Amino acid sequence: MKRPTPGISAAERIRNSARELFYNNGIRGVGVEEIVQNAGVTKPSLYRAYESKDGLAAVYLDEFYHSCRTRFEEAEADFPDDPRGQILAYFDGMAERASRPAYRGCGLTNAILEFPDRDHPVRREAARLKQAMADWIASRVRLLDVRDPEALTAGLVLLMEGVFVAGQAFAPPGPSAHAGTVARLLLDV
Amino acid sequence: MKRPTPGISAAERIRNSARELFYNNGIRGVGVEEIVQNAGVTKPSLYRAYESKDGLAAVYLDEFYHSCRTRFEEAEADFPDDPRGQILAYFDGMAERASRPAYRGCGLTNAILEFPDRDHPVRREAARLKQAMADWIASRVRLLDVRDPEALTAGLVLLMEGVFVAGQAFAPPGPSAHAGTVARLLLDV
DNA sequence: CAGCGTAGGTACCGATCGGTAACATCGCCA
DNA sequence: TGGCGATGTTACCGATCGGTACCTACGCTG
């Protein structure tokens, strides 16, 4: 019937559907039935390709992290040998994205807040990848000659997480629109 | 049977139980059955005192906001006519609390992230109260003589939200431990 | 002491959740 | 052409969800 399968496997369709739904509605807010319907496949196809909903969520988180890494690498490529410019490029991009009306922040941060149980596998995976994001900021600050690198790193990480959350919590344009300006304040101390 | 009613009404016991469970496990992560069991009452008592689980959640959010207001007022009382000192007192307190192992952040922020649907009544109530928290910071900054009050307000709000989230996301002591230091960086520009 | 209103308890409802068993059917390749 | 792996179809499971109907038993007031 719906046998066209235009070159896209069921597993991939499910992954794309889950990415969209998990990001926009949260992991707990989406049922597996909705995922497969949105993908145009059926439930057994999901469980043939992924071990569980949590397993699919972990794949989604990994994909999300890699999209973040891509942003980091773009900032590095646009400002070679200029860690300060790389940091500012990233926060300027955040300010722009977080000012859009339907902004939904960071899939990793959202997942951590959605799963308060620190032992839950989804939460653990999200926290692991989130730490890697913080590590990137720390690696940039380490290349800078500043008085208190630890405090600056902390400030930039807190700023990043603040933008992720405030972009959703306040009516746009909220405080997140000033992310670039605030990053400059912190860097110019 | 358990008719003693030691001066505490069923409604109040349920409110206390819900506050503890909602804060520690999230609103969606707690069922009404667990709430009433933890309160030592039964389900019909919950629905006699509150119109629904969402209604009870709204009461929980209101209570949480008032506990935040209390912190604000304490900071104002401790540093009268010193808005800078009031802000720093608040962020120093946050840094201390957010460094504790089982820190769970802000009930309002958590609720906003838990309910991605902007039209959901719980989400709307949480967002309304969260805006009031940001307004307090704005009111303090307005008393300061700074170059860019809008950017400073945004920076402090983003810092506050960042601490709420990072306190849960990173292994303690994470970046949130530097909240006070970062607030000083922003204020001393 | 009679009677009534209120709060408590038991048991249940329909809906939805994540996950699975069993079988039909397709496209592809030897 | 025969067979195999991937997918679709249908029906179902047990658990849990938020919410409620119904009856009991207390405590206050006449």
Short mmCIF file of C-alpha atoms (C1' of nucleotides) in Angstrom, two decimals:
data_model
loop_
_atom_site.label_atom_id
_atom_site.label_comp_id
_atom_site.label_asym_id
_atom_site.label_seq_id
_atom_site.Cartn_x
_atom_site.Cartn_y
_atom_site.Cartn_z
CA MET A 1 0.00 0.00 0.00
CA LYS A 2 2.17 2.86 1.24
CA ARG A 3 5.02 0.81 -0.18
CA PRO A 4 6.73 3.59 -2.17
CA THR A 5 9.62 3.83 0.29
CA PRO A 6 11.24 6.71 -1.58
CA GLY A 7 14.75 5.63 -0.74
CA ILE A 8 14.21 6.33 2.95
CA SER A 9 14.24 3.41 5.33
CA ALA A 10 11.70 3.02 8.10
CA ALA A 11 14.42 3.49 10.71
CA GLU A 12 15.43 6.80 9.17
CA ARG A 13 11.86 8.03 8.82
CA ILE A 14 11.32 7.22 12.48
CA ARG A 15 14.51 9.04 13.46
CA ASN A 16 13.44 12.14 11.54
CA SER A 17 9.95 12.02 12.99
CA ALA A 18 11.26 11.56 16.52
CA ARG A 19 13.72 14.42 16.13
CA GLU A 20 10.97 16.83 15.15
CA LEU A 21 8.45 15.67 17.75
CA PHE A 22 10.87 15.22 20.64
CA TYR A 23 12.36 18.65 20.09
CA ASN A 24 9.09 20.51 19.73
CA ASN A 25 6.98 18.66 22.30
CA GLY A 26 9.49 17.12 24.67
CA ILE A 27 10.34 13.45 25.02
CA ARG A 28 7.74 12.67 27.65
CA GLY A 29 5.16 14.67 25.77
CA VAL A 30 5.29 12.44 22.71
CA GLY A 31 3.95 8.89 22.47
CA VAL A 32 5.38 6.19 20.26
CA GLU A 33 2.09 6.00 18.40
CA GLU A 34 2.43 9.65 17.40
CA ILE A 35 6.02 9.12 16.30
CA VAL A 36 5.22 6.27 13.93
CA GLN A 37 2.11 7.97 12.55
CA ASN A 38 4.09 11.12 11.81
CA ALA A 39 6.75 8.94 10.16
CA GLY A 40 4.22 7.09 8.03
CA VAL A 41 5.23 3.72 9.45
CA THR A 42 3.87 1.37 12.10
CA LYS A 43 4.84 0.58 15.64
CA PRO A 44 6.62 -2.74 15.06
CA SER A 45 8.96 -0.96 12.65
CA LEU A 46 10.04 1.29 15.49
CA TYR A 47 10.81 -1.61 17.79
CA ARG A 48 12.66 -3.48 15.05
CA ALA A 49 15.05 -0.57 14.61
CA TYR A 50 15.30 0.70 18.18
CA GLU A 51 15.25 -1.21 21.41
CA SER A 52 12.78 1.08 23.18
CA LYS A 53 11.43 4.61 23.31
CA ASP A 54 14.29 5.50 25.64
CA GLY A 55 16.76 4.04 23.16
CA LEU A 56 15.27 6.17 20.40
CA ALA A 57 15.46 9.18 22.69
CA ALA A 58 19.15 8.52 23.25
CA VAL A 59 19.71 8.46 19.49
CA TYR A 60 17.82 11.76 19.23
CA LEU A 61 20.04 13.31 21.91
CA ASP A 62 23.19 12.13 20.15
CA GLU A 63 21.98 13.67 16.91
CA PHE A 64 21.16 16.91 18.67
CA TYR A 65 24.59 17.08 20.22
CA HIS A 66 26.23 16.60 16.86
CA SER A 67 24.25 19.51 15.45
CA CYS A 68 25.63 21.59 18.33
CA ARG A 69 29.16 20.42 17.58
CA THR A 70 28.62 21.55 14.00
CA ARG A 71 27.82 25.05 15.24
CA PHE A 72 30.97 25.04 17.35
CA GLU A 73 33.08 23.93 14.40
CA GLU A 74 31.52 26.59 12.18
CA ALA A 75 32.42 29.25 14.73
CA GLU A 76 35.98 27.91 14.84
CA ALA A 77 36.21 27.90 11.04
CA ASP A 78 34.84 31.44 10.74
CA PHE A 79 37.32 32.86 13.27
CA PRO A 80 40.49 30.79 13.05
CA ASP A 81 43.01 31.39 15.81
CA ASP A 82 40.56 33.82 17.45
CA PRO A 83 38.90 32.07 20.41
CA ARG A 84 37.25 35.29 21.52
CA GLY A 85 35.70 35.74 18.07
CA GLN A 86 34.58 32.10 18.10
CA ILE A 87 32.82 32.51 21.42
CA LEU A 88 31.15 35.72 20.32
CA ALA A 89 30.08 34.19 17.02
CA TYR A 90 28.41 31.37 18.88
CA PHE A 91 26.56 33.66 21.30
CA ASP A 92 25.55 36.06 18.54
CA GLY A 93 24.02 33.12 16.71
CA MET A 94 22.25 32.02 19.87
CA ALA A 95 20.81 35.50 20.41
CA GLU A 96 19.36 35.44 16.93
CA ARG A 97 17.87 31.97 17.19
CA ALA A 98 16.55 32.42 20.73
CA SER A 99 14.63 35.54 19.70
CA ARG A 100 12.45 33.65 17.27
CA PRO A 101 8.87 33.12 18.48
CA ALA A 102 8.76 29.32 18.64
CA TYR A 103 12.27 28.85 20.02
CA ARG A 104 12.59 25.63 21.96
CA GLY A 105 16.12 25.86 23.34
CA CYS A 106 18.52 22.96 23.68
CA GLY A 107 17.24 19.42 23.36
CA LEU A 108 19.80 18.26 25.92
CA THR A 109 18.89 20.86 28.51
CA ASN A 110 15.21 20.20 27.94
CA ALA A 111 15.74 16.47 28.41
CA ILE A 112 17.67 16.99 31.65
CA LEU A 113 14.83 19.10 33.03
CA GLU A 114 12.26 16.59 31.79
CA PHE A 115 13.90 13.70 33.64
CA PRO A 116 14.61 14.69 37.26
CA ASP A 117 15.82 11.19 38.11
CA ARG A 118 19.60 11.41 37.81
CA ASP A 119 19.85 7.66 37.22
CA HIS A 120 17.46 7.57 34.28
CA PRO A 121 19.37 6.50 31.14
CA VAL A 122 17.96 9.35 29.04
CA ARG A 123 18.95 11.86 31.70
CA ARG A 124 22.45 10.38 31.99
CA GLU A 125 23.02 10.56 28.25
CA ALA A 126 21.76 14.14 28.07
CA ALA A 127 23.96 15.18 31.00
CA ARG A 128 27.01 13.54 29.45
CA LEU A 129 26.57 15.40 26.17
CA LYS A 130 25.77 18.66 27.96
CA GLN A 131 29.08 18.40 29.80
CA ALA A 132 30.79 18.09 26.43
CA MET A 133 29.17 21.37 25.36
CA ALA A 134 30.50 23.08 28.47
CA ASP A 135 33.91 21.59 27.74
CA TRP A 136 33.99 23.34 24.39
CA ILE A 137 33.51 26.72 26.05
CA ALA A 138 36.20 25.85 28.58
CA SER A 139 38.57 24.91 25.75
CA ARG A 140 38.04 28.31 24.10
CA VAL A 141 38.53 30.25 27.34
CA ARG A 142 41.74 28.33 27.99
CA LEU A 143 43.19 29.92 24.85
CA LEU A 144 42.44 33.39 26.22
CA ASP A 145 44.65 35.46 28.47
CA VAL A 146 42.25 36.43 31.20
CA ARG A 147 42.52 37.00 34.92
CA ASP A 148 40.07 34.33 36.13
CA PRO A 149 39.51 31.67 33.45
CA GLU A 150 37.43 29.48 35.74
CA ALA A 151 34.97 32.24 36.57
CA LEU A 152 34.77 33.32 32.92
CA THR A 153 34.08 29.76 31.80
CA ALA A 154 31.40 29.43 34.46
CA GLY A 155 29.88 32.75 33.41
CA LEU A 156 29.71 31.77 29.76
CA VAL A 157 28.25 28.34 30.53
CA LEU A 158 25.63 29.91 32.78
CA LEU A 159 24.91 32.45 30.06
CA MET A 160 24.48 29.69 27.49
CA GLU A 161 22.07 27.71 29.66
CA GLY A 162 20.25 30.91 30.56
CA VAL A 163 19.67 31.68 26.89
CA PHE A 164 18.41 28.15 26.24
CA VAL A 165 15.81 28.51 28.98
CA ALA A 166 14.95 32.19 28.80
CA GLY A 167 14.38 31.89 25.07
CA GLN A 168 11.39 29.71 25.88
CA ALA A 169 10.30 31.22 29.18
CA PHE A 170 9.90 34.88 28.23
CA ALA A 171 7.88 36.51 25.48
CA PRO A 172 10.19 37.30 22.55
CA PRO A 173 12.28 39.32 22.31
CA GLY A 174 13.28 38.50 25.86
CA PRO A 175 16.61 38.79 27.64
CA SER A 176 18.08 36.17 25.32
CA ALA A 177 18.25 38.77 22.57
CA HIS A 178 21.12 40.37 24.51
CA ALA A 179 23.19 37.19 24.68
CA GLY A 180 25.94 38.59 22.46
CA THR A 181 26.11 41.86 24.38
CA VAL A 182 26.31 40.03 27.71
CA ALA A 183 29.04 37.71 26.39
CA ARG A 184 31.05 40.81 25.45
CA LEU A 185 30.56 42.22 28.94
CA LEU A 186 31.98 39.04 30.45
CA LEU A 187 34.89 38.81 28.01
CA ASP A 188 35.89 42.46 28.33
CA VAL A 189 36.41 42.46 32.08
CA MET B 1 -9.96 5.32 61.71
CA LYS B 2 -7.28 7.89 60.92
CA ARG B 3 -9.79 10.41 62.17
CA PRO B 4 -7.48 12.27 64.57
CA THR B 5 -6.80 15.07 62.06
CA PRO B 6 -3.93 16.52 64.10
CA GLY B 7 -4.88 20.08 63.36
CA ILE B 8 -3.91 19.72 59.72
CA SER B 9 -6.69 19.62 57.17
CA ALA B 10 -6.67 17.20 54.28
CA ALA B 11 -6.29 20.07 51.84
CA GLU B 12 -3.19 21.31 53.62
CA ARG B 13 -1.64 17.86 53.88
CA ILE B 14 -2.16 17.45 50.14
CA ARG B 15 -0.63 20.85 49.45
CA ASN B 16 2.47 19.97 51.47
CA SER B 17 2.77 16.57 49.84
CA ALA B 18 2.37 18.04 46.37
CA ARG B 19 4.95 20.75 47.04
CA GLU B 20 7.57 18.19 48.01
CA LEU B 21 6.80 15.71 45.23
CA PHE B 22 6.26 18.24 42.43
CA TYR B 23 9.50 20.02 43.26
CA ASN B 24 11.65 16.91 43.55
CA ASN B 25 10.16 14.79 40.78
CA GLY B 26 8.51 17.27 38.45
CA ILE B 27 4.80 17.79 37.93
CA ARG B 28 4.42 15.28 35.14
CA GLY B 29 6.58 12.82 37.00
CA VAL B 30 4.18 12.56 39.94
CA GLY B 31 0.79 10.87 39.91
CA VAL B 32 -2.14 11.92 42.04
CA GLU B 33 -2.12 8.52 43.72
CA GLU B 34 1.41 9.14 44.94
CA ILE B 35 0.48 12.59 46.17
CA VAL B 36 -2.40 11.40 48.32
CA GLN B 37 -0.49 8.38 49.65
CA ASN B 38 2.40 10.62 50.65
CA ALA B 39 -0.12 12.94 52.31
CA GLY B 40 -1.82 10.12 54.20
CA VAL B 41 -5.22 10.87 52.64
CA THR B 42 -7.22 9.47 49.75
CA LYS B 43 -7.92 10.61 46.24
CA PRO B 44 -11.43 12.02 46.69
CA SER B 45 -10.04 14.38 49.33
CA LEU B 46 -7.75 15.82 46.70
CA TYR B 47 -10.57 16.44 44.25
CA ARG B 48 -12.79 17.96 46.93
CA ALA B 49 -10.15 20.58 47.72
CA TYR B 50 -8.71 21.13 44.23
CA GLU B 51 -10.43 21.05 40.90
CA SER B 52 -7.82 18.91 39.16
CA LYS B 53 -4.17 17.92 39.19
CA ASP B 54 -3.45 20.98 37.06
CA GLY B 55 -5.26 23.16 39.57
CA LEU B 56 -3.18 21.72 42.37
CA ALA B 57 -0.06 22.32 40.27
CA ALA B 58 -1.06 25.97 39.87
CA VAL B 59 -1.37 26.30 43.65
CA TYR B 60 2.08 24.72 44.00
CA LEU B 61 3.54 27.23 41.54
CA ASP B 62 1.98 30.14 43.39
CA GLU B 63 3.45 28.90 46.65
CA PHE B 64 6.83 28.48 45.03
CA TYR B 65 6.76 32.00 43.69
CA HIS B 66 5.95 33.38 47.10
CA SER B 67 8.96 31.60 48.57
CA CYS B 68 11.04 33.34 45.90
CA ARG B 69 9.51 36.68 46.78
CA THR B 70 10.49 36.03 50.38
CA ARG B 71 14.12 35.64 49.32
CA PHE B 72 13.91 38.89 47.38
CA GLU B 73 12.47 40.71 50.37
CA GLU B 74 15.12 39.28 52.66
CA ALA B 75 17.82 40.58 50.32
CA GLU B 76 16.14 44.00 50.33
CA ALA B 77 15.92 44.00 54.12
CA ASP B 78 19.55 42.93 54.56
CA PHE B 79 20.86 45.68 52.25
CA PRO B 80 18.49 48.63 52.55
CA ASP B 81 19.01 51.36 49.97
CA ASP B 82 21.72 49.24 48.35
CA PRO B 83 20.31 47.63 45.20
CA ARG B 84 23.73 46.34 44.18
CA GLY B 85 24.12 44.64 47.55
CA GLN B 86 20.62 43.19 47.26
CA ILE B 87 21.38 41.67 43.87
CA LEU B 88 24.68 40.25 45.06
CA ALA B 89 23.08 38.84 48.21
CA TYR B 90 20.53 37.03 46.08
CA PHE B 91 23.12 35.56 43.71
CA ASP B 92 25.46 34.61 46.55
CA GLY B 93 22.58 32.71 48.11
CA MET B 94 21.82 31.02 44.80
CA ALA B 95 25.46 29.98 44.39
CA GLU B 96 25.36 28.31 47.77
CA ARG B 97 22.06 26.53 47.23
CA ALA B 98 22.82 25.47 43.65
CA SER B 99 26.03 23.79 44.76
CA ARG B 100 24.24 21.30 46.95
CA PRO B 101 24.13 17.76 45.54
CA ALA B 102 20.37 17.31 45.12
CA TYR B 103 19.64 20.84 43.93
CA ARG B 104 16.50 20.98 41.82
CA GLY B 105 16.48 24.58 40.63
CA CYS B 106 13.37 26.74 40.26
CA GLY B 107 9.96 25.11 40.30
CA LEU B 108 8.70 27.69 37.81
CA THR B 109 11.51 27.18 35.33
CA ASN B 110 11.18 23.43 35.67
CA ALA B 111 7.45 23.65 35.01
CA ILE B 112 7.95 25.80 31.91
CA LEU B 113 10.39 23.27 30.50
CA GLU B 114 8.08 20.42 31.47
CA PHE B 115 5.15 21.88 29.53
CA PRO B 116 6.26 22.87 26.03
CA ASP B 117 2.71 23.80 25.04
CA ARG B 118 2.55 27.56 25.56
CA ASP B 119 -1.23 27.42 25.94
CA HIS B 120 -1.26 24.86 28.74
CA PRO B 121 -2.68 26.47 31.91
CA VAL B 122 0.18 25.22 34.09
CA ARG B 123 2.72 26.59 31.65
CA ARG B 124 0.95 29.95 31.45
CA GLU B 125 0.86 30.32 35.21
CA ALA B 126 4.53 29.39 35.54
CA ALA B 127 5.51 31.84 32.80
CA ARG B 128 3.51 34.64 34.42
CA LEU B 129 5.23 34.17 37.77
CA LYS B 130 8.64 33.78 36.12
CA GLN B 131 8.16 37.15 34.47
CA ALA B 132 7.50 38.62 37.91
CA MET B 133 10.85 37.27 39.08
CA ALA B 134 12.60 38.92 36.16
CA ASP B 135 10.75 42.14 36.98
CA TRP B 136 12.30 42.17 40.45
CA ILE B 137 15.80 42.10 38.96
CA ALA B 138 14.81 44.86 36.54
CA SER B 139 13.50 46.96 39.42
CA ARG B 140 16.85 46.65 41.26
CA VAL B 141 18.91 47.51 38.16
CA ARG B 142 16.73 50.58 37.57
CA LEU B 143 18.01 51.94 40.89
CA LEU B 144 21.59 51.61 39.70
CA ASP B 145 23.56 54.14 37.70
CA VAL B 146 24.90 52.01 34.88
CA ARG B 147 25.64 52.54 31.22
CA ASP B 148 23.31 49.94 29.73
CA PRO B 149 20.56 48.99 32.21
CA GLU B 150 18.71 46.85 29.67
CA ALA B 151 21.74 44.70 28.88
CA LEU B 152 22.62 44.39 32.56
CA THR B 153 19.09 43.30 33.43
CA ALA B 154 19.16 40.76 30.61
CA GLY B 155 22.55 39.50 31.76
CA LEU B 156 21.38 39.03 35.34
CA VAL B 157 18.16 37.31 34.28
CA LEU B 158 20.09 34.97 31.99
CA LEU B 159 22.54 34.33 34.82
CA MET B 160 19.69 33.50 37.19
CA GLU B 161 18.10 31.04 34.77
CA GLY B 162 21.49 29.60 33.97
CA VAL B 163 22.11 28.88 37.64
CA PHE B 164 18.69 27.25 38.01
CA VAL B 165 19.44 24.87 35.16
CA ALA B 166 23.19 24.34 35.51
CA GLY B 167 22.73 23.53 39.18
CA GLN B 168 20.89 20.40 38.08
CA ALA B 169 22.68 19.66 34.83
CA PHE B 170 26.29 19.55 35.97
CA ALA B 171 27.95 17.52 38.70
CA PRO B 172 28.36 19.71 41.79
CA PRO B 173 30.17 21.96 42.26
CA GLY B 174 29.43 23.08 38.72
CA PRO B 175 29.50 26.54 37.15
CA SER B 176 26.63 27.62 39.40
CA ALA B 177 29.07 27.86 42.31
CA HIS B 178 30.49 30.98 40.63
CA ALA B 179 27.13 32.74 40.39
CA GLY B 180 28.14 35.47 42.83
CA THR B 181 31.48 36.06 41.12
CA VAL B 182 29.81 36.30 37.70
CA ALA B 183 27.20 38.70 39.03
CA ARG B 184 30.03 40.94 40.26
CA LEU B 185 31.67 40.79 36.84
CA LEU B 186 28.45 42.00 35.24
CA LEU B 187 27.81 44.71 37.82
CA ASP B 188 31.36 46.08 37.76
CA VAL B 189 31.49 46.85 34.06
"C1'" DC C 1 -30.22 12.19 71.87
"C1'" DA C 2 -31.56 13.12 66.90
"C1'" DG C 3 -30.20 14.46 62.69
"C1'" DC C 4 -27.46 16.49 59.27
"C1'" DG C 5 -23.40 18.07 56.71
"C1'" DT C 6 -18.80 17.16 55.77
"C1'" DA C 7 -14.72 14.57 55.20
"C1'" DG C 8 -12.91 9.89 54.57
"C1'" DG C 9 -12.59 5.19 52.30
"C1'" DT C 10 -13.43 1.51 48.62
"C1'" DA C 11 -13.84 0.49 44.30
"C1'" DC C 12 -14.14 1.56 39.92
"C1'" DC C 13 -14.15 4.08 35.17
"C1'" DG C 14 -12.34 5.03 30.38
"C1'" DA C 15 -8.23 6.53 28.17
"C1'" DT C 16 -3.59 6.16 27.19
"C1'" DC C 17 0.88 4.50 27.88
"C1'" DG C 18 5.07 1.51 26.12
"C1'" DG C 19 5.67 -2.78 24.08
"C1'" DT C 20 4.67 -7.39 21.55
"C1'" DA C 21 2.81 -11.69 19.01
"C1'" DA C 22 1.40 -13.57 14.72
"C1'" DC C 23 0.86 -13.30 10.12
"C1'" DA C 24 0.49 -11.18 5.39
"C1'" DT C 25 3.11 -8.97 1.72
"C1'" DC C 26 6.43 -6.47 -0.70
"C1'" DG C 27 11.12 -5.79 -3.34
"C1'" DC C 28 15.23 -7.71 -4.38
"C1'" DC C 29 18.70 -10.98 -5.82
"C1'" DA C 30 20.54 -15.59 -6.71
"C1'" DT D 1 11.39 -18.73 -9.94
"C1'" DG D 2 12.32 -19.37 -5.36
"C1'" DG D 3 13.46 -17.59 -1.20
"C1'" DC D 4 14.82 -14.08 2.17
"C1'" DG D 5 14.83 -9.89 4.74
"C1'" DA D 6 12.38 -5.81 5.61
"C1'" DT D 7 7.95 -3.81 6.25
"C1'" DG D 8 2.88 -3.54 7.00
"C1'" DT D 9 -1.41 -5.08 9.48
"C1'" DT D 10 -4.11 -6.22 13.26
"C1'" DA D 11 -4.96 -7.20 17.58
"C1'" DC D 12 -3.57 -7.40 21.93
"C1'" DC D 13 -1.06 -7.10 26.71
"C1'" DG D 14 -0.41 -5.22 31.55
"C1'" DA D 15 0.40 -0.98 33.81
"C1'" DT D 16 -0.66 3.51 34.89
"C1'" DC D 17 -2.93 7.69 34.21
"C1'" DG D 18 -6.50 11.42 35.91
"C1'" DG D 19 -10.94 11.43 37.68
"C1'" DT D 20 -15.48 9.87 40.01
"C1'" DA D 21 -19.75 7.34 42.07
"C1'" DC D 22 -21.16 5.58 46.21
"C1'" DC D 23 -21.33 4.59 50.89
"C1'" DT D 24 -19.61 5.12 55.74
"C1'" DA D 25 -18.60 7.54 59.94
"C1'" DC D 26 -17.44 11.29 62.45
"C1'" DG D 27 -18.62 15.85 65.01
"C1'" DC D 28 -21.32 19.64 65.51
"C1'" DT D 29 -25.75 21.79 66.61
"C1'" DG D 30 -30.88 21.55 67.79
#
